[in-house]
Tab-separated table of C-alpha atoms in Angstrom:
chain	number	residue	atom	x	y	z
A	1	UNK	CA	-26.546	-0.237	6.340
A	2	UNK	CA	-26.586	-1.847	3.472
A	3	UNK	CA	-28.326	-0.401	0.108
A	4	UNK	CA	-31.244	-2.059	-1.724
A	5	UNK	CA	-31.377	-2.041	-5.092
A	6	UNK	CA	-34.822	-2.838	-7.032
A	7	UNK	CA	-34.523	-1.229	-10.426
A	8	UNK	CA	-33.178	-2.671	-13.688
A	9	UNK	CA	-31.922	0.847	-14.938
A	10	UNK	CA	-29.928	1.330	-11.658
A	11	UNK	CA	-26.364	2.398	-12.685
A	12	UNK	CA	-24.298	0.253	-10.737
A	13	UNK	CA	-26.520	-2.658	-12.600
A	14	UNK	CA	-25.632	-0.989	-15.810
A	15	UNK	CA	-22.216	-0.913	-14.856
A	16	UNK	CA	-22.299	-4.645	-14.030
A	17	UNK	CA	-24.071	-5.301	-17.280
A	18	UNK	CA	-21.872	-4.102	-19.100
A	19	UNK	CA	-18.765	-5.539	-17.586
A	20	UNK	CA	-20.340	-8.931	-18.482
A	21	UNK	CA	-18.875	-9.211	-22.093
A	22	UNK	CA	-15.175	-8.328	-20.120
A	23	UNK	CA	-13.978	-5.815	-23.030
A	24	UNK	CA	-13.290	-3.572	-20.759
A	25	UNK	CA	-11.012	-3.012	-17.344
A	26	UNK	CA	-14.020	-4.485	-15.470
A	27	UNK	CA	-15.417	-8.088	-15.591
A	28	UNK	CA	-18.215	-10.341	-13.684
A	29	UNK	CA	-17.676	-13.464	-11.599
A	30	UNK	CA	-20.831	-15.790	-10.312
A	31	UNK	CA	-21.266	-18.006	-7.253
A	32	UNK	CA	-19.920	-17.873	-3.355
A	33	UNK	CA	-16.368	-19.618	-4.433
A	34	UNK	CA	-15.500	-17.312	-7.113
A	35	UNK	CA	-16.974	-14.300	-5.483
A	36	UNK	CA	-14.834	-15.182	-2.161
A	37	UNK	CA	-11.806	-16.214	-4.535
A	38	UNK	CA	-11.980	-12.380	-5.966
A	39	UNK	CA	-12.375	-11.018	-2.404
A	40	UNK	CA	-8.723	-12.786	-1.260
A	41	UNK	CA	-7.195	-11.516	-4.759
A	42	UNK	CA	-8.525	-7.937	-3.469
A	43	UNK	CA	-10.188	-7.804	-7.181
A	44	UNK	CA	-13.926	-7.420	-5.775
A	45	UNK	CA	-14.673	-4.042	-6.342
A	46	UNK	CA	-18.661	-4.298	-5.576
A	47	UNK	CA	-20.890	-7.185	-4.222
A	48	UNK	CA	-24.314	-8.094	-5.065
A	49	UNK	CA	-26.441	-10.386	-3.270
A	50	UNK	CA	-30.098	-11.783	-3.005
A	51	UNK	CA	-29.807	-12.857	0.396
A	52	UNK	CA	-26.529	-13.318	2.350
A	53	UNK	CA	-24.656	-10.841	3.232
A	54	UNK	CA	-20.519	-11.365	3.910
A	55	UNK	CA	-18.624	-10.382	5.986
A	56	UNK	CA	-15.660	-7.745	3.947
A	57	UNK	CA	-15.384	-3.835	3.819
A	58	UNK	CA	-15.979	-3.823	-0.082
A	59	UNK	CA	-19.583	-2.522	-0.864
A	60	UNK	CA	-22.389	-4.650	-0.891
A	61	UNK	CA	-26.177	-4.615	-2.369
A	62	UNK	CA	-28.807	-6.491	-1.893
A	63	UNK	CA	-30.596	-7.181	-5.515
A	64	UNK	CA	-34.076	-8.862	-6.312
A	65	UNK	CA	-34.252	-12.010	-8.548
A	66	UNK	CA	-35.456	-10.297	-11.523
A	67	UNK	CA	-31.489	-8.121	-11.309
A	68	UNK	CA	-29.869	-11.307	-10.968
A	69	UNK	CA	-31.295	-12.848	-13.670
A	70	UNK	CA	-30.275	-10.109	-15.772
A	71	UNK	CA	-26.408	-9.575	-14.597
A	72	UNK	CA	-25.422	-13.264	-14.451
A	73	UNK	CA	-24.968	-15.739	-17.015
A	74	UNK	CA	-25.589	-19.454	-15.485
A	75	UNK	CA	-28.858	-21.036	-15.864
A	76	UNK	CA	-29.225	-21.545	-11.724
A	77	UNK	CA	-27.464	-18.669	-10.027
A	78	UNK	CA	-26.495	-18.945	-7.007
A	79	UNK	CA	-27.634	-15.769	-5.399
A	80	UNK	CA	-24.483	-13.546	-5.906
A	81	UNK	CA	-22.123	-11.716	-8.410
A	82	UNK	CA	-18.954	-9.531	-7.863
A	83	UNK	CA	-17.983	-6.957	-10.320
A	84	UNK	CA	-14.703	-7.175	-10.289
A	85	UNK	CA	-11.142	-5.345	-11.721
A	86	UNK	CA	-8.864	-7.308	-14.234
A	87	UNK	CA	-5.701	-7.780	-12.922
A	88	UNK	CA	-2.699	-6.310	-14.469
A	89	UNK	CA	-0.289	-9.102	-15.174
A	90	UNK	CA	4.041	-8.898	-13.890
A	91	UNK	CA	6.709	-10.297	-15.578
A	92	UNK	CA	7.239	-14.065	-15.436
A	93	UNK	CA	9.191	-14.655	-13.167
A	94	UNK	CA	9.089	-18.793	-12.694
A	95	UNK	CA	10.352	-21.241	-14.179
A	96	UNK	CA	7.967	-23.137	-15.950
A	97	UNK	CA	5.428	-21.592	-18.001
A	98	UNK	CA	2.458	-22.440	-19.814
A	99	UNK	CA	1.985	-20.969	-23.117
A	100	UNK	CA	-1.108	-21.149	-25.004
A	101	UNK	CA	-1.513	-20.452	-28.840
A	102	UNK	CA	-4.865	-19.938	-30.211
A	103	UNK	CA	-6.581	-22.547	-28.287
A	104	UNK	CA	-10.132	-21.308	-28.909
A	105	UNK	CA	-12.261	-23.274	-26.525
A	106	UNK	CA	-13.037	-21.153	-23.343
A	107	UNK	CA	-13.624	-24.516	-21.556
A	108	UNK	CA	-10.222	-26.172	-22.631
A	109	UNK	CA	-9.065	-22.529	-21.531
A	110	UNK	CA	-10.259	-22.619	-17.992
A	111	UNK	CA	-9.555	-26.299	-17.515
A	112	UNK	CA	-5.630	-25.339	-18.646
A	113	UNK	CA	-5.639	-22.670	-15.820
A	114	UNK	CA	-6.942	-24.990	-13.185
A	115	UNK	CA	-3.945	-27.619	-14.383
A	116	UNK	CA	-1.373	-24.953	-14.667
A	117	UNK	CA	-2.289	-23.888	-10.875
A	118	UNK	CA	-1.973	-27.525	-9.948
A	119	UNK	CA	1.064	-28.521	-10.792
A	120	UNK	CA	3.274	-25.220	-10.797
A	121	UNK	CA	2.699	-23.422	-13.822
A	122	UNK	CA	2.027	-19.590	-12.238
A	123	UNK	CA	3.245	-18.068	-15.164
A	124	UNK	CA	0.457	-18.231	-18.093
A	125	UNK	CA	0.648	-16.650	-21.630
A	126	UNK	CA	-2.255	-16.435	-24.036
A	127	UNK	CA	-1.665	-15.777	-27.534
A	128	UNK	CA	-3.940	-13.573	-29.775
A	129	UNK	CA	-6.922	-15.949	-30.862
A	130	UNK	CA	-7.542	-17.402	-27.398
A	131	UNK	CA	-10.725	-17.628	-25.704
A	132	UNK	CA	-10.728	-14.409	-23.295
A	133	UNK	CA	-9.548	-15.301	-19.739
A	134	UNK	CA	-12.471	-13.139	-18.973
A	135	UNK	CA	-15.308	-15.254	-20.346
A	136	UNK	CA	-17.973	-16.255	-18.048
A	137	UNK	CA	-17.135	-19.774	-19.353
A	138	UNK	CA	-13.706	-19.600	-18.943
A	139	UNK	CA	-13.618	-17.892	-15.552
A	140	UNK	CA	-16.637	-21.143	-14.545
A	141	UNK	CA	-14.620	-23.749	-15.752
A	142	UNK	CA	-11.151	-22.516	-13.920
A	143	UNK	CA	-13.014	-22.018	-10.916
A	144	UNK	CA	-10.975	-19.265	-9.803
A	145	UNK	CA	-7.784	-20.545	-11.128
A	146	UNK	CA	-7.359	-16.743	-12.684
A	147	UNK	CA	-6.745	-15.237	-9.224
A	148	UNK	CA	-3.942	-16.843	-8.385
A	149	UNK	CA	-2.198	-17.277	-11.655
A	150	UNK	CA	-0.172	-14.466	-13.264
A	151	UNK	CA	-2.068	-14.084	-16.965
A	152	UNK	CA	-0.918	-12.787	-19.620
A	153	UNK	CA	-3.234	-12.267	-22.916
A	154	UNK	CA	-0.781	-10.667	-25.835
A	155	UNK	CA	-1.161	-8.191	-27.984
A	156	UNK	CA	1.245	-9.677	-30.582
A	157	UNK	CA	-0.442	-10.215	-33.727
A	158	UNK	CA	2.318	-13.272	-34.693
A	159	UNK	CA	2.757	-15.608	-31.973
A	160	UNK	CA	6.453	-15.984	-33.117
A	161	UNK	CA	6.775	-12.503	-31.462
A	162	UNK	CA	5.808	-13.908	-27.804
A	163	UNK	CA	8.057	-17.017	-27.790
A	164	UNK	CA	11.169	-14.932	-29.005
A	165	UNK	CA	10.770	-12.974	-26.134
A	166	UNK	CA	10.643	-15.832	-24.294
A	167	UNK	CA	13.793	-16.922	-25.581
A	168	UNK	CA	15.726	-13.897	-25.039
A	169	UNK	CA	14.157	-14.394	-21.198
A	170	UNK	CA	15.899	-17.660	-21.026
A	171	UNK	CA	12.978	-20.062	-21.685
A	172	UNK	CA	14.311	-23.390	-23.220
A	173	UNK	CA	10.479	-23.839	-26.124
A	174	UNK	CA	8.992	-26.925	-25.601
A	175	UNK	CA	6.519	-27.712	-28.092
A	176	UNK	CA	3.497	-30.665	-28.363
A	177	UNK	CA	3.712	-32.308	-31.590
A	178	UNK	CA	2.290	-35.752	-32.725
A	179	UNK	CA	5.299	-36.285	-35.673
A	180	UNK	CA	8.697	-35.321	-35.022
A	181	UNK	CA	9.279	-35.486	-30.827
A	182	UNK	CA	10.106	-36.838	-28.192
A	183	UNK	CA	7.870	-39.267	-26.362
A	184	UNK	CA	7.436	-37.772	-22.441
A	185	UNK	CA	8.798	-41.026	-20.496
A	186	UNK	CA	12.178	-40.009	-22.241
A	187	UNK	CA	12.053	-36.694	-22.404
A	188	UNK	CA	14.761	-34.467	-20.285
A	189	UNK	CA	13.601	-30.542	-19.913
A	190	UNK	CA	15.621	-27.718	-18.703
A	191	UNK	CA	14.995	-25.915	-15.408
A	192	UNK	CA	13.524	-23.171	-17.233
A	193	UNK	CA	11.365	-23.909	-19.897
A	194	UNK	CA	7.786	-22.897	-21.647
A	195	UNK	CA	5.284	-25.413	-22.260
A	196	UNK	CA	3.024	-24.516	-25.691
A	197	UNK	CA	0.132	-25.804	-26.339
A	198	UNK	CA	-1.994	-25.424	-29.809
A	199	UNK	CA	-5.221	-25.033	-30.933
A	200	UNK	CA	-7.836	-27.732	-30.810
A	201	UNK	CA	-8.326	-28.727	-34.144
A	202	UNK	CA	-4.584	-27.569	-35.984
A	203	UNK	CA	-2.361	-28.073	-32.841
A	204	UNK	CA	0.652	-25.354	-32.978
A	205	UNK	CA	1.566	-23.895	-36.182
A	206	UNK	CA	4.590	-25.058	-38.071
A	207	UNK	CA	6.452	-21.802	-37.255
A	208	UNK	CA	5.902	-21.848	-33.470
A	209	UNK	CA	6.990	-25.721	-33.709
A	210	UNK	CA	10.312	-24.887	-35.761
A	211	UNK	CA	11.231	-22.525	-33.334
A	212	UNK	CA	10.993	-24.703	-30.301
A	213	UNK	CA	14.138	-26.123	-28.784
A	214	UNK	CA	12.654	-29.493	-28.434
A	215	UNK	CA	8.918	-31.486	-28.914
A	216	UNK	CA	7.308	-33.921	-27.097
A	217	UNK	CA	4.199	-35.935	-27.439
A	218	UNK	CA	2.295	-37.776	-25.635
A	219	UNK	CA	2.233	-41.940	-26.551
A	220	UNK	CA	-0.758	-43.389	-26.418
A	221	UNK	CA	-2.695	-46.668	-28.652
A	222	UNK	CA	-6.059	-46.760	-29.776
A	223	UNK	CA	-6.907	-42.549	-30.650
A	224	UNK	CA	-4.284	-40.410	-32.221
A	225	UNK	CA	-4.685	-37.655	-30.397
A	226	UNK	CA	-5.927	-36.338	-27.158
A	227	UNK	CA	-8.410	-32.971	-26.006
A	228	UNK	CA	-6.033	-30.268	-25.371
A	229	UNK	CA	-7.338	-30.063	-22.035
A	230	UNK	CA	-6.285	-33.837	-21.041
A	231	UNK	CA	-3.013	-33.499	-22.963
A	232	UNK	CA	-2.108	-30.007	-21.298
A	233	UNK	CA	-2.988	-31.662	-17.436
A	234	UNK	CA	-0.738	-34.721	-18.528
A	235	UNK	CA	2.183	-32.944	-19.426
A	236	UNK	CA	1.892	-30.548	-16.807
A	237	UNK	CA	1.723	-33.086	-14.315
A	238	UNK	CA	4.591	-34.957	-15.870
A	239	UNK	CA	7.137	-32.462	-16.598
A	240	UNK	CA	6.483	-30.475	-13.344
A	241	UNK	CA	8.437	-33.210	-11.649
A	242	UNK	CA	11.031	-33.213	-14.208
A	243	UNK	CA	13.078	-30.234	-12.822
């Protein structure tokens, strides 16, 4: 049988409250697609539903409106949350990989996961500076991209730290840079390489871009630049055919 739960000062609601700013091992997803998403990725540790009821061994309540108003974040729920356990990311282990460096934006964040799942990029790096991966906004906009991509947020304070390890993993650094590249038609990538993408207003620093093996950029007429989120899906889809 399942449990009801009617009270705002429950402690599983607590606990799911307080998993909604993601700080900690725990985080919140929203909706019947991201809720089922967690259950394949075994992440769903507790269900909680206004009406329907699934069909899976992990534990389920059934919440009033005035709960789920309070432990989701959309403006129109749609009738169920899973609290849910971060998962612990391995070591890359393909060869491309999307590396992101300070992009701040949780939607350019979640719309780069859903590319990077796309077209082959399984291997994902954050850099300090990034829009959590755990964001209600970011986990909306990737619409369960997270699950099936192996994340990595770093601890490194200097972003040079990350792509020297890289390196010394045998990752050929590609960087995006409007000046001195490569333009994409012509450009000719290893089998193994990183893709790095910048922030939205200052692109990558100077120091990440000097220590790239190569850059490329995207040519286009008529804007001089592109939303990192368009310009990460084109390159993605480009060079993933490249090797």
């Amino acid at each position: 049988m399942i449990e009801t739960i009617t009270s705002l000062t429950n402690s599983k609601i607590k606990a799911v409250s307080k998993a909604m700013d993601a700080k900690g091992d725990l985080f919140v997803v929203e909706g019947f697609h991201m809720v089922e998403m967690a259950l394949e990725a075994k992440a769903a540790k507790m269900i909680f539903t206004v009406k329907k009821v699934l069909d899976t061994d992990v534990p389920q309540y059934l919440i009033t409106e005035a709960i789920l108003n309070k432990i989701t974040s959309t403006k129109t729920p749609e009738g169920i949350v899973a609290l849910c356990e971060k998962i612990s990311p391995k070591e890359a282990s393909n060869d491309r990989l999307l590396y992101l460096e300070r992009v701040g934006d949780p939607g350019n964040i979640g719309t780069l996961l859903r590319s990077a799942l796309a077209f082959g990029f399984y291997d994902v790096i954050l850099s300090k500076g990034c829009a959590s991966v755990y964001s209600s906004k970011v986990l909306m906009a990737s619409q369960g991209a997270i699950f099936k991509l192996n994340i990595k947020e770093s601890k490194n304070d200097d972003s040079l730290d990350d792509l020297k390890e890289l390196k010394n993993a045998g990752y050929h650094i590609l960087a995006t840079d409007l000046t001195t590249s490569h333009p994409l038609k012509e450009l000719k990538v290893d089998n193994k390489f990183a893709l790095l993408l910048g922030n939205e207003g200052k692109g990558l620093t100077k120091e990440a871009i000097a220590f790239a093996n190569q850059s490329v950029r995207i040519e286009m007429s008529g804007i001089d630049s592109l939303n990192v989120g368009v310009a990460g899906g084109i390159l993605m889809y480009e060079l993933g055919g490249k090797n």
